[in-house]
XYZ file of C-alpha atoms in Angstrom:
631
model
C 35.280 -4.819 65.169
C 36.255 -7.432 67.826
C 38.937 -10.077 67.543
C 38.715 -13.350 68.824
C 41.232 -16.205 68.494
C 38.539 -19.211 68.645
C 34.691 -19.412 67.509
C 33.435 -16.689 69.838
C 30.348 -19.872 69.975
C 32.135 -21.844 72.456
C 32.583 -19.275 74.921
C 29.182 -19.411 76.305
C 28.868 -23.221 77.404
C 32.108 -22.931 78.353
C 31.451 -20.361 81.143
C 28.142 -21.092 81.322
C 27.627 -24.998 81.475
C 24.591 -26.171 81.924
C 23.736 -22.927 83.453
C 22.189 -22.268 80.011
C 20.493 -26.169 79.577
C 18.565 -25.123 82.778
C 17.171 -22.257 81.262
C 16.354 -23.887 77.591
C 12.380 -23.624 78.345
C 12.372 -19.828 78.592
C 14.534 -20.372 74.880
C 11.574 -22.818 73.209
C 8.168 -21.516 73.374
C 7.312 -20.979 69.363
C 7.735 -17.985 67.215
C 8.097 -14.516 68.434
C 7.374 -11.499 66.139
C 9.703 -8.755 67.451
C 9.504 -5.001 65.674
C 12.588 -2.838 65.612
C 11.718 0.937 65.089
C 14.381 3.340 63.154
C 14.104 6.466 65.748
C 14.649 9.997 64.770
C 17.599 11.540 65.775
C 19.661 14.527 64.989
C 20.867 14.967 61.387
C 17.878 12.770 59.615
C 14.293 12.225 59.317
C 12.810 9.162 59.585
C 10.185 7.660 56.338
C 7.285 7.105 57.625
C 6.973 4.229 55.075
C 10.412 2.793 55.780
C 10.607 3.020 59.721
C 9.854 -0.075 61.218
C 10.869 -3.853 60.844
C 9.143 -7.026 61.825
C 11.530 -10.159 62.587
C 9.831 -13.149 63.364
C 12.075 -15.887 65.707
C 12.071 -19.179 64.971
C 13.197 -21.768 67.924
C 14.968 -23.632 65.419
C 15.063 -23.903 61.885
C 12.801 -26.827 61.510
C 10.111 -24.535 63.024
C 10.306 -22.220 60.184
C 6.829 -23.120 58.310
C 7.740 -24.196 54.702
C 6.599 -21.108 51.862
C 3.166 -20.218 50.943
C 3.744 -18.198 47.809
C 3.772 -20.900 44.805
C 7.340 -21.627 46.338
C 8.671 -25.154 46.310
C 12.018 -27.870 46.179
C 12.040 -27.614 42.709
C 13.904 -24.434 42.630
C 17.693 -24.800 42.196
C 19.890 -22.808 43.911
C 22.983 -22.534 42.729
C 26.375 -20.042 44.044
C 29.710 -18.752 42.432
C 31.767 -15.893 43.306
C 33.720 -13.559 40.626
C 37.203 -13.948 42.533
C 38.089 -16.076 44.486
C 41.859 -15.184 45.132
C 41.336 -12.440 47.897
C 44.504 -10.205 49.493
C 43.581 -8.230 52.056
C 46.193 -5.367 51.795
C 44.777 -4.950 48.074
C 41.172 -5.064 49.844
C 40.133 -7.322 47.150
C 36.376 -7.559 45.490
C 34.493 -10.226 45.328
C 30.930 -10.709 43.818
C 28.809 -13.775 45.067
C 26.318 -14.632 42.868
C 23.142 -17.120 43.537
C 21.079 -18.252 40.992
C 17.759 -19.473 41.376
C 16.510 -21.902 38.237
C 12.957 -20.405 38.535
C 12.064 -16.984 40.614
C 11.559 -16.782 44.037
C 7.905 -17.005 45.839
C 6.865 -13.254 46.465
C 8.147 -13.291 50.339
C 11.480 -14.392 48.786
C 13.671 -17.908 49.567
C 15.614 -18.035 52.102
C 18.885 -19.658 51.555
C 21.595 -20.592 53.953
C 24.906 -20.569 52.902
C 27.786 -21.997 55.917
C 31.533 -22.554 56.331
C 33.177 -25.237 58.635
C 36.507 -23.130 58.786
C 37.864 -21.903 62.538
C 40.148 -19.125 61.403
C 42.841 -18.130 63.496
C 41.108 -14.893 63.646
C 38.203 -14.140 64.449
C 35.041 -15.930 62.245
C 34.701 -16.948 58.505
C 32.657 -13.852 58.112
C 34.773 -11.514 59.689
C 37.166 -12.343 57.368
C 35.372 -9.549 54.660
C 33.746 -5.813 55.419
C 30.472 -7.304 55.452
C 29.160 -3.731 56.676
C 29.841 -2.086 53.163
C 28.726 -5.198 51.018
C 26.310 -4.012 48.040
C 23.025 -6.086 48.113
C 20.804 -6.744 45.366
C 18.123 -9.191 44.298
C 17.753 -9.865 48.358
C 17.210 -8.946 51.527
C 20.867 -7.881 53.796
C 22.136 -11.438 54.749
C 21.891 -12.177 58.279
C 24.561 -13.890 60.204
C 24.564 -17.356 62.159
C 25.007 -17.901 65.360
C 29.032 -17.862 64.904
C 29.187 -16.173 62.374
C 30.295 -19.147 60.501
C 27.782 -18.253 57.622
C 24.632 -16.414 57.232
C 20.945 -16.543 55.775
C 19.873 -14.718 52.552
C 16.562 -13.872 51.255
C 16.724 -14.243 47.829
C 13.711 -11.406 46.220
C 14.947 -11.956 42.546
C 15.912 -14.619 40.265
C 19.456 -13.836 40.347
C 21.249 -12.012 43.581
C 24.588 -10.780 44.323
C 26.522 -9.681 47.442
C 29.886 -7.254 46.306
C 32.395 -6.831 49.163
C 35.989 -6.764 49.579
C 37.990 -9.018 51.445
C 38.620 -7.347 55.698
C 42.609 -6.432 56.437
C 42.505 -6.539 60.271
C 45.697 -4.557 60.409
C 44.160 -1.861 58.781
C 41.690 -1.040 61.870
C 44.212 -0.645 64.555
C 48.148 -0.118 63.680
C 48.921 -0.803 67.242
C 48.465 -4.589 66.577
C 50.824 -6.881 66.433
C 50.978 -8.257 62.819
C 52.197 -11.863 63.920
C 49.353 -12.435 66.067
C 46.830 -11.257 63.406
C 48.393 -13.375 60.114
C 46.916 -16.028 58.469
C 48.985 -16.521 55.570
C 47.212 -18.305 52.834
C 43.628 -19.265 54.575
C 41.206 -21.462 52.917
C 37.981 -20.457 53.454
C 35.053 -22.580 51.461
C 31.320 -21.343 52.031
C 28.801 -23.996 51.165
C 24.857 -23.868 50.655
C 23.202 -26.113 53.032
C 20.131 -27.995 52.483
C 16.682 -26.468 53.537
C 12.987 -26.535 52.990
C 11.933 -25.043 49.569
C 15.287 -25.507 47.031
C 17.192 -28.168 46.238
C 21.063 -27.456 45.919
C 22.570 -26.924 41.920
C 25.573 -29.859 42.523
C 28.149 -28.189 39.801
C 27.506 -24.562 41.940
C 26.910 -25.631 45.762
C 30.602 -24.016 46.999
C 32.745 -21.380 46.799
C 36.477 -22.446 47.580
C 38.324 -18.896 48.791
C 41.876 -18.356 49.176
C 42.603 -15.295 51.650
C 45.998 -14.189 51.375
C 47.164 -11.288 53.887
C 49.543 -9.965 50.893
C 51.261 -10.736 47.854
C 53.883 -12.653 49.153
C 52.062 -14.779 51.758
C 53.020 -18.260 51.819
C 50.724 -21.154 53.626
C 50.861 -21.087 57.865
C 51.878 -23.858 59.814
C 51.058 -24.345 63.580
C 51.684 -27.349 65.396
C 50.045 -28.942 68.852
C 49.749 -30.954 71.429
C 47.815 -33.775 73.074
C 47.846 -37.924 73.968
C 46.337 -40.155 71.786
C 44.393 -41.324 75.169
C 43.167 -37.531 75.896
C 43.765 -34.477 74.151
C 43.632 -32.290 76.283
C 46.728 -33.817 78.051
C 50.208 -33.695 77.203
C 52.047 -35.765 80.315
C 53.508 -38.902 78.976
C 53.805 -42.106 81.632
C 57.405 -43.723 80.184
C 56.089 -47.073 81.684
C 53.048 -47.230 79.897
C 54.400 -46.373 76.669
C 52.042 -42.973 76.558
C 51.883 -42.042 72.375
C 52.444 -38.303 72.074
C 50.416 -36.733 69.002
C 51.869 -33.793 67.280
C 48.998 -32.031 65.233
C 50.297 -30.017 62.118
C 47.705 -27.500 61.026
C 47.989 -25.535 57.532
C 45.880 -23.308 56.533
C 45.700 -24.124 52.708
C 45.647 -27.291 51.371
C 49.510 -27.834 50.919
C 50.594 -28.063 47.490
C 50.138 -31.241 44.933
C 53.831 -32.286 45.867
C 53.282 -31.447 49.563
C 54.963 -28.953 52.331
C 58.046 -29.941 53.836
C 58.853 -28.002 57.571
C 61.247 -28.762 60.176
C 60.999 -29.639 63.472
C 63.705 -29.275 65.968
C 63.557 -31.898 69.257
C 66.580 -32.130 71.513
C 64.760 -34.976 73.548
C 64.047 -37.003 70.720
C 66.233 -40.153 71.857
C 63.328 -40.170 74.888
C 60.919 -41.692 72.476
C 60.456 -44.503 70.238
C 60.774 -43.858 66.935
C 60.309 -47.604 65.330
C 57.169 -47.040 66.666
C 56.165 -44.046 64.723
C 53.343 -43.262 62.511
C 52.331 -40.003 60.237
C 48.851 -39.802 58.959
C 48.153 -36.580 55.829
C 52.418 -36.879 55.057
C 55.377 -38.890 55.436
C 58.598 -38.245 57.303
C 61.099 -36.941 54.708
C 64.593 -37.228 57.023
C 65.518 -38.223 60.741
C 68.099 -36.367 62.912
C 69.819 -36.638 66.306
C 67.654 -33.217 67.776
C 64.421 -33.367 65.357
C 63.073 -34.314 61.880
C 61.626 -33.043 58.737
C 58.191 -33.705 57.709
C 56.074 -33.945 53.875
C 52.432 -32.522 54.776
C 50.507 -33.623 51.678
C 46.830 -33.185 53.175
C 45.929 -29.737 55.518
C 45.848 -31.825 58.945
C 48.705 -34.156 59.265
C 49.795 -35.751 62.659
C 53.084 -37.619 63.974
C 52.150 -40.333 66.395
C 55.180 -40.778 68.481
C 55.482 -43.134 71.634
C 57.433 -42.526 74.542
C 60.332 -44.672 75.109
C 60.513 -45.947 78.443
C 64.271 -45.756 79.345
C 64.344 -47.507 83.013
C 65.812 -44.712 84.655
C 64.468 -42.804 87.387
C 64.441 -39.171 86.168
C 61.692 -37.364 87.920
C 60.084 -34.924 85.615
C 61.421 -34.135 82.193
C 60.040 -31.201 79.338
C 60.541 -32.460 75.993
C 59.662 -29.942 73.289
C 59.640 -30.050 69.718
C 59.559 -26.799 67.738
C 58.562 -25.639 64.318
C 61.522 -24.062 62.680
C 61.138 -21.090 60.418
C 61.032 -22.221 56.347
C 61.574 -20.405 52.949
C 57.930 -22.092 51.975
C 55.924 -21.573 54.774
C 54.995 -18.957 57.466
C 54.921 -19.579 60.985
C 51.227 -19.645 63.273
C 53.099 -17.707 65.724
C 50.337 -19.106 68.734
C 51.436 -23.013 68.250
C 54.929 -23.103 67.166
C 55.573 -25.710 70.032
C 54.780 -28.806 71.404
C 55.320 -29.362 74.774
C 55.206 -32.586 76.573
C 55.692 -33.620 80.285
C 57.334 -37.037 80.637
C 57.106 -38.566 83.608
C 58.676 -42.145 85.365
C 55.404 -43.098 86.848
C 52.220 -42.263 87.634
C 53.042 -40.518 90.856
C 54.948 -37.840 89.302
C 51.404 -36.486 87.163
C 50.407 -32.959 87.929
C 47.671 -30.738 86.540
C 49.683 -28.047 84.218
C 46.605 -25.529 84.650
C 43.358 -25.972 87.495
C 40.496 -28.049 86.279
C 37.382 -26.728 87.841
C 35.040 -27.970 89.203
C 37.788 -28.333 92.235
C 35.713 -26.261 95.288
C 35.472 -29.163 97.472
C 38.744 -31.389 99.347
C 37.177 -34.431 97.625
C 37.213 -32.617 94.224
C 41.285 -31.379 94.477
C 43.311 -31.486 91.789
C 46.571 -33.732 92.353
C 49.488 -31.257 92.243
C 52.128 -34.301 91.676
C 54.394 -33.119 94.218
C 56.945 -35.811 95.249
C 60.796 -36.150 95.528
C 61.358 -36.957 92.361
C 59.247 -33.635 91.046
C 59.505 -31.740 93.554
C 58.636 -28.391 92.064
C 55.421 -27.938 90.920
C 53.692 -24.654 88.887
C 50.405 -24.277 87.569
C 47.540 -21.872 86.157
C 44.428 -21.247 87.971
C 41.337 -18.634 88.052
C 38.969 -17.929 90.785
C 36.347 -16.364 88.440
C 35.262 -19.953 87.021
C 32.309 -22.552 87.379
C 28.833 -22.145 88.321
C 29.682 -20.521 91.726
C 29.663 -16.777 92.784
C 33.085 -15.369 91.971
C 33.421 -14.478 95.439
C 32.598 -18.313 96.443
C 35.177 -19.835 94.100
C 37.540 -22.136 96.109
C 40.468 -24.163 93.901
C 41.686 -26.956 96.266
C 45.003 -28.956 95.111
C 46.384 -31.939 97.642
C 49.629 -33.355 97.600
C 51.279 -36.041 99.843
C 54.217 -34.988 102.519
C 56.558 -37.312 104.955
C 56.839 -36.365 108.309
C 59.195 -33.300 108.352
C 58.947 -32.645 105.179
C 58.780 -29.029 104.133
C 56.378 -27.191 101.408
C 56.432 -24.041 99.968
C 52.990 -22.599 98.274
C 53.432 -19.236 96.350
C 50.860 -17.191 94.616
C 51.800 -14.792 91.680
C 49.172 -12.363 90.040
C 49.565 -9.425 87.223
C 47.411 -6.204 86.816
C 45.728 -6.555 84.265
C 42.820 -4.511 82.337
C 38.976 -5.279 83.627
C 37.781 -5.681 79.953
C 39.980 -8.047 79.417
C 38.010 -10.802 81.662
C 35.987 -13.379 80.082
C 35.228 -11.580 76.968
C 32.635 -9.158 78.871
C 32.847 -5.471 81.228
C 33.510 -6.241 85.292
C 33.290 -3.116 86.865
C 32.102 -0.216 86.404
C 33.317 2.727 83.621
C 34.512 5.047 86.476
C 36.905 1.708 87.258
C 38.276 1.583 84.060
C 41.306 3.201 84.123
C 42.363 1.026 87.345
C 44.464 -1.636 87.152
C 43.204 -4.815 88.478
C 45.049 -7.453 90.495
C 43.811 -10.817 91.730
C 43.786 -10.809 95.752
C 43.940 -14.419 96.947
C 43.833 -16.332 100.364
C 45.504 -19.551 101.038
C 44.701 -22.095 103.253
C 46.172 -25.510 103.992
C 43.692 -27.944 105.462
C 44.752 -32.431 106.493
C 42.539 -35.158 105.014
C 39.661 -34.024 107.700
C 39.646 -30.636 106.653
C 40.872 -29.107 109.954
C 43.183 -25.755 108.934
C 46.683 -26.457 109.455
C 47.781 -22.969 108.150
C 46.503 -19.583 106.113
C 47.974 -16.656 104.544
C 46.347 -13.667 103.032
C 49.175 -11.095 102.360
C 52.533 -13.073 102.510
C 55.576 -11.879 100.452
C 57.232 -15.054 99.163
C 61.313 -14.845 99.893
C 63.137 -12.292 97.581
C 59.765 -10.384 96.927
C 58.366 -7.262 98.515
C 55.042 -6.840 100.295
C 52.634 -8.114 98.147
C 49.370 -9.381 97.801
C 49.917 -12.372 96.909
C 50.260 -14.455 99.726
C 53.186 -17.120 100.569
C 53.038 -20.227 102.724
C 55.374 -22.693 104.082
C 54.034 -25.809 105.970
C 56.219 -28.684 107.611
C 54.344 -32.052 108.044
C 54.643 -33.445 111.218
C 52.910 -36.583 110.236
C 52.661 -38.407 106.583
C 49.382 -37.953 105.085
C 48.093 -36.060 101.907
C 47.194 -32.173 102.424
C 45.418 -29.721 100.608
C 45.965 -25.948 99.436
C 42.802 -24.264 99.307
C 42.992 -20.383 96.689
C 40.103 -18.567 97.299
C 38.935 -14.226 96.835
C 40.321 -12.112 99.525
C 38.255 -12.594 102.741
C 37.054 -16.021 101.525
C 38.396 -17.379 104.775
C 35.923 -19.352 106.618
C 34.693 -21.545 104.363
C 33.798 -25.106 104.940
C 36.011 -27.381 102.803
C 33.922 -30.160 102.127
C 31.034 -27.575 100.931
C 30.903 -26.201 97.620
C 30.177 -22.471 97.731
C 29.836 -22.155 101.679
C 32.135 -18.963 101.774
C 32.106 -15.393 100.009
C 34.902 -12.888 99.282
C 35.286 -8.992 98.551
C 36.606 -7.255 95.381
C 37.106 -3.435 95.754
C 37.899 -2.292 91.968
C 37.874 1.254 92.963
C 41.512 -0.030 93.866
C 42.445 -2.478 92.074
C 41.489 -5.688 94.180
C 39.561 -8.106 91.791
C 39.267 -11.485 90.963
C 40.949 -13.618 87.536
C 43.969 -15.651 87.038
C 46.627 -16.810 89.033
C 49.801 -18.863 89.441
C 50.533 -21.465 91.710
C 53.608 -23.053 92.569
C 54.346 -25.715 95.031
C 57.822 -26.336 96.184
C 58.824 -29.042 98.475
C 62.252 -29.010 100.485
C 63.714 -31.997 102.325
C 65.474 -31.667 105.229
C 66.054 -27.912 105.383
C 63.973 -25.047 106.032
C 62.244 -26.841 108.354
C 61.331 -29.811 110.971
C 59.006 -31.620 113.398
C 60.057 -32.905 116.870
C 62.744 -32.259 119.632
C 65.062 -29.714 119.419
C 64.278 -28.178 116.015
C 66.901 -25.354 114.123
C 66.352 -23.825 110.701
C 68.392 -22.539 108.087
C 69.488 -18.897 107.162
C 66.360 -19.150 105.563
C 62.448 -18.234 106.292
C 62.060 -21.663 107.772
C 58.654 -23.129 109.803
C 59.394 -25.297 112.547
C 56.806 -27.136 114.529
C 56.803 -29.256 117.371
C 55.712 -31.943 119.308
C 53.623 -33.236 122.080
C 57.069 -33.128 124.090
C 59.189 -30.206 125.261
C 60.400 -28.950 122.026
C 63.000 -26.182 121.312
C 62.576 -23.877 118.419
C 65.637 -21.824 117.132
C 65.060 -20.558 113.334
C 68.502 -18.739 112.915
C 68.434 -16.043 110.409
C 65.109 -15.404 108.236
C 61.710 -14.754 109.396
C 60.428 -18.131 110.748
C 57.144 -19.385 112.252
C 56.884 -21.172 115.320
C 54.295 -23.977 116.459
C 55.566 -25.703 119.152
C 52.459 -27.812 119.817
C 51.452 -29.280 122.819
C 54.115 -29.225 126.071
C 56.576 -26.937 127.182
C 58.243 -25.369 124.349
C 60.659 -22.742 123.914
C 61.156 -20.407 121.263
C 64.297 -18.571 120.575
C 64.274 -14.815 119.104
C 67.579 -12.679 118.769
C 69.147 -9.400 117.745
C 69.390 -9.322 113.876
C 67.937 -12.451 113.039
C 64.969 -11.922 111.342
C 61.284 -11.426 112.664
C 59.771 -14.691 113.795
C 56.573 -15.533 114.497
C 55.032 -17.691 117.528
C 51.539 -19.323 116.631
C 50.228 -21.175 119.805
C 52.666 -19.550 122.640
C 50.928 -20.664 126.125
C 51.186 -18.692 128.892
C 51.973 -20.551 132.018
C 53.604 -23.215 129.872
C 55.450 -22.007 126.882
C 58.549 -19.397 127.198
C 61.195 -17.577 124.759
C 64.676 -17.863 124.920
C 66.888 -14.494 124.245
C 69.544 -15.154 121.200
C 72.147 -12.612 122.474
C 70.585 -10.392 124.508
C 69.157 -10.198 128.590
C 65.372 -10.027 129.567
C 65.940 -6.277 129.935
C 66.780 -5.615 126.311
C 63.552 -6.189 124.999
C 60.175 -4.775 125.685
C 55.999 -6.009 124.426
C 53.508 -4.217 122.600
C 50.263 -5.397 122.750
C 48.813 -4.952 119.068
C 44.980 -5.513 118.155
C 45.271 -9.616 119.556
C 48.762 -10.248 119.297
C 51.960 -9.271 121.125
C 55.540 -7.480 119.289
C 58.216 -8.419 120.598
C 61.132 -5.320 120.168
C 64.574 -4.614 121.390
C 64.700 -0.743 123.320
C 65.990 0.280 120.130
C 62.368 -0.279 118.452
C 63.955 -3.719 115.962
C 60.903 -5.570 115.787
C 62.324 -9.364 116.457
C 59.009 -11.131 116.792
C 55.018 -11.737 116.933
C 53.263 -14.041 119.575
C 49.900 -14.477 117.652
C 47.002 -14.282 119.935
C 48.269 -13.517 123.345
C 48.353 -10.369 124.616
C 49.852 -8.720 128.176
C 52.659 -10.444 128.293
C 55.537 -9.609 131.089
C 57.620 -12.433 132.585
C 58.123 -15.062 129.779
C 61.840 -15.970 129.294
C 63.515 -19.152 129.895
C-alpha cells in the first residue's frame, strides 16, 4: 500500500511538463490488444482454460466503439450501497449494488462510476481494501487513472461489490496517527455518463461518511494564498494586498454550522471593516484572533491588509487554528502564514521557482536594509534539465561596501524518498544521502565574482555545504548561482551548459536545499583604502589604489585588487586567505611576529603560510614559490 498526501495524478506533469505533451503521438495511435499470461510457478498449476487475458486500450474513452450485442441507452443504470456510515477501526462492510433496468448485452456494460474528493490520504479508492472486495454479476472493477473511481463491467442484471472500509493505521503501527486522520471524510462516488446507459436520477450517487473511529468528529485545516495569486502569501501594505484564509472540512458541517477559533496576534495589521466570509459568518472579534460559523464545507475569510505608514521591513503574521471540543485538527494546515511587506522592494521568493537556470531567469531574493535576512527552499533535481545540469540563480541588489552572507544547509535523507520514485541503486540503499552543492556569485555580465564548494558557515563544522561572503565594491544587482557538486564551469546565461557528479556509494546526491542570504552593513567587511574587519570571518576587498587589508580575528579573505596592496596575517588570528596576491607588486604584513617566524609550503597551486611552530595563519591562492614577500 502506498500513501500519498495529494492525487498521486499531478505528480507526473508536475515533474514532467511538457516533457510528456512532446511525447503524446507515441500515446495516440488507436487500440492496442495487449495479453497478460498467468505463469506457472511454485505451489499452483495454471488452467489451461483460465490462463490468459486480452485487454484492449483505448486512447480515450470516446474511442471505445459503442456495443454490438443488442446493447443500447435505454438501459438504466442505477447504484446504492448497503451502509454508508463506514469506521475504519470497525473495518466496516459495505455492499454496492448497480442495477441495470434490462440485462446487459452478452460482452457486458461497462459502467463508470467517479468521485471528485482529494482525501488527505491517499485516493478515494484507497480509502477501502479494494484487494479483498467480493465481485459478482461483473467483471473485477478497474481503477482510473487516479484512482478517483473505476470502470465496471456489469455481466448480470444486478451486480454487487462487498468490501470493508481500509484503516491505514492498521498496515504499519510505526505511523504517526495525526498525519494519517481524516476525521469524518465525505466521500460521494457518482456514475458518469457514457455510451450505452442512461443514468437512474433517484440512484446516480452514493454519499459515504468515513469515520476513522467512533468518536471522530469533522477535520478542519486552514490555508493560505492572495486573492491576486494563490500560490502567494506576501502582502504589499501599500497596495492594500487581500489575504484569503481557506477553511477546509471534511464533512459537510452540521445544519447549524461549525464554529472554530482562530488565534492572530497581528490582527490590528489588517483591515477588518474590510472583511468578507463566503460558506459562514464571523461569530465574535478579539484583540489576537476571531471565531468563525462554517455552514458550507469550503468557507474563506477575505481579509485586507491594513497599510499602517510605517516603515517596518518584513513582518510574519500568522493566524492559527486552535484546538475545539467539536472538531479535530488537519494537523498539515493548522496555519496560515503571511509575509507583509512595506513595499514592493522588500518581496522575496519563500521557496525557488524553477525554471531559474539562467541570470535572466533569477529569482529576486528581496534582500534590502529593511529585510535584510532572507531564507528560502530550493532543489537541484527539478525542471526539464539533467539533474547534474540544474543551476538555481537568485540576484539581489548591494551598495558599495555592503556585505552578504550566502549559506547552504542540507539533511541526509533516504534515496526513496525523492520524487516519489528509486535513485540509486539497491546496494545504495542503506546510505544516507546528502545534497552536495556549489555556489557561485556572478555581476550583471555574468563574470564570477566568487565560488565555494565546501565552506563551513561560522559556528558550523566542516561541511558540505558551502558558505560565502561577498562585499560589493560597486552598487549593482548580483546573482547566487546553486548548482550539483562539480557543476562549476557553467555558462550563466546558458541553460544546461554545465554537468555535476553524485557518488551515492557515499552519500553525495542531489534534492533539496536551504538558502539563506544575509546582508551586513558596515561590519564584516569593506571596499577601498585601508580596510579592517571585525572579530569576525570578514571579506575585505580593495581597490585600484594601494589598499591595506587587516581582518583581525576570524578567518578572512583577501582581494586587494589592482595596485600595491598589503595584507596583514598574525599569530592567533585566524587563517586568512589571499585571492589575487601579485608577486612583484603585492606583499604581507606580519601581525606580531618577524619575517623569520614564519615559513611557505607550496601546496598543489597555492602557498600556506605557517609560523615554525606548524599554526597555519594563511593561504595565497594561486601562487606558488614564494620567499621574500613582507612589507
Amino acid at each position: 500500500v502506498v500513501y500519498e498526501a495529494a492525487n498521486p495524478q499531478e505528480f507526473w506533469p508536475d515533474f514532467y511538463g511538457n516533457l510528456a505533451d512532446a511525447f503524446e503521438p507515441l500515446e495516440t495511435d488507436g487500440a492496442e490488444n495487449v495479453t497478460f499470461f498467468l505463469q506457472p510457478g511454485e505451489g499452483y498449476e495454471v488452467a489451461p482454460d483460465a490462463g490468459t487475458a486480452e485487454v484492449t486500450y483505448y486512447d480515450s474513452l470516446a474511442d471505445v466503439p459503442p456495443s454490438t450485442g443488442g446493447g443500447n441507452s435505454s438501459i438504466v443504470v442505477g447504484v446504492t450501497a448497503s451502509e454508508t456510515e463506514l469506521i475504519e477501526t470497525e473495518g466496516t462492510e459495505t455492499t454496492v449494488t448497480f442495477t441495470l433496468s434490462e440485462p446487459p448485452p452478452p460482452e457486458g456494460l461497462t459502467v463508470f462510476i467517479d468521485s471528485g474528493v482529494d482525501p488527505v490520504v491517499g485516493s478515494s479508492l484507497s480509502q477501502f481494501d479494494v484487494l479483498n472486495a467480493e465481485i459478482s454479476g461483473g467483471n473485477f472493477p478497474i481503477p482510473d487513472a487516479d484512482a478517483s473511481g473505476f470502470f465496471f463491467t456489469i455481466t448480470e442484471q444486478t451486480a454487487t461489490i462487498t468490501l470493508s472500509v481500509f484503516d491505514e493505521l492498521s498496515v504499519d503501527t510505526a505511523l504517526d496517527p495525526d498525519n494519517f486522520q481524516e476525521g469524518i471524510l465525505a466521500l460521494d462516488f457518482a456514475l458518469q455518463p457514457q455510451d450505452g446507459y442512461t443514468i437512474d436520477p433517484d440512484a446516480s450517487e452514493i454519499n459515504f461518511r468515513i469515520f476513522d473511529n467512533p468518536d471522530s468528529k469533522i477535520q478542519v485545516g486552514l490555508t493560505a494564498s492572495t486573492a491576486a495569486d494563490e500560490g502567494s502569501t506576501t502582502l504589499v501594505e501599500p497596495e492594500g494586498t487581500v489575504s484569503i484564509h481557506t477553511f477546509s472540512l471534511g464533512a459537510p458541517p452540521p445544519a447549524e454550522g461549525l464554529t472554530v477559533t482562530v488565534n492572530a496576534s497581528s490582527l490590528s495589521d489588517f483591515d477588518l471593516d474590510a472583511i468578507e466570509v463566503t460558506g459562514g459568518s464571523i461569530a465574535a472579534v478579539r484583540d489576537d484572533g476571531f471565531d468563525l460559523t462554517i455552514t458550507e464545507q469550503e468557507a474563506t475569510v477575505s481579509l485586507p491588509v491594513l497599510d499602517d505608514g510605517v516603515d517596518e521591513g518584513s513582518e510574519t503574521a500568522i493566524f492559527t487554528l486552535e484546538p475545539g471540543d467539536s472538531y479535530e485538527l488537519n494537523a498539515a494546515a493548522t496555519e496560515a502564514t503571511f509575509t507583509l511587506v512595506d513595499s514592493i522592494d522588500q518581496l522575496s521568493v519563500p521557496e525557488e521557482v524553477e525554471g531559474n537556470d539562467t541570470l535572466p531567469e533569477a529569482n529576486a531574493l528581496g534582500l534590502s536594509s529593511d529585510n535584510p535576512v532572507v531564507s528560502l527552499s530550493g532543489a537541484v533535481n527539478e525542471g526539464f534539465l539533467d539533474l547534474g545540469e540544474d543551476v538555481d540563480f537568485y540576484s539581489f541588489n548591494l551598495e558599495a561596501g555592503q556585505t552578504v552572507s550566502l549559506d547552504i544547509n542540507t539533511e541526509e535523507i533516504r534515496p526513496e524518498t525523492l520524487n516519489f520514485r528509486p535513485v540509486v541503486f539497491p546496494a545504495f540503499e542503506d546510505i544516507l544521502q546528502k545534497p552536495d552543492t556549489e555556489l557561485r556569485l556572478f555581476d550583471e555580465e555574468g563574470n564570477e565574482l566568487a565560488a565555494n564548494s565546501d565552506g563551513a558557515a561560522p559556528g558550523e563544522d566542516f561541511s558540505r555545504d558551502p558558505y560565502l561572503e561577498f562585499t560589493a565594491s560597486e552598487a549593482g544587482t548580483y546573482y547566487i548561482g546553486v548548482s550539483a557538486l562539480g557543476n562549476r564551469n557553467y555558462d550563466p546565461n546558458v541553460e544546461g551548459s554545465g554537468s555535476g557528479w553524485t557518488f551515492p556509494e557515499v552519500g553525495v546526491f542531489f534534492g533539496d536545499y536551504d538558502l539563506t542570504a544575509t546582508l551586513v552593513e558596515g561590519n564584516g567587511g569593506g571596499t577601498g583604502g585601508d580596510l579592517t574587519g571585525t572579530d569576525g570571518d570578514d571579506m575585505l576587498m580593495g581597490t585600484d589604489g594601494d589598499d591595506l587589508l587587516d581582518g583581525l580575528l576570524g578567518d578572512d579573505t583577501y582581494t586587494g585588487g589592482a595596485g600595491a596592496d598589503q595584507f596583514v596575517l598574525g599569530i592567533a588570528q585566524g587563517v586568512d586567505i589571499i585571492t589575487d596576491f601579485e608577486v612583484g607588486t603585492d606583499q604581507i604584513s606580519l601581525g606580531g611576529l618577524t619575517p623569520s617566524d614564519v615559513k611557505f609550503f607550496d601546496l598543489n597551486n597555492d602557498t600556506l603560510v605557517l609560523t615554525k611552530s606548524n599554526e597555519l595563519i594563511g593561504v595565497v591562492e594561486g601562487v606558488t614559490g614564494l620567499y621574500s614577500i613582507f612589507a
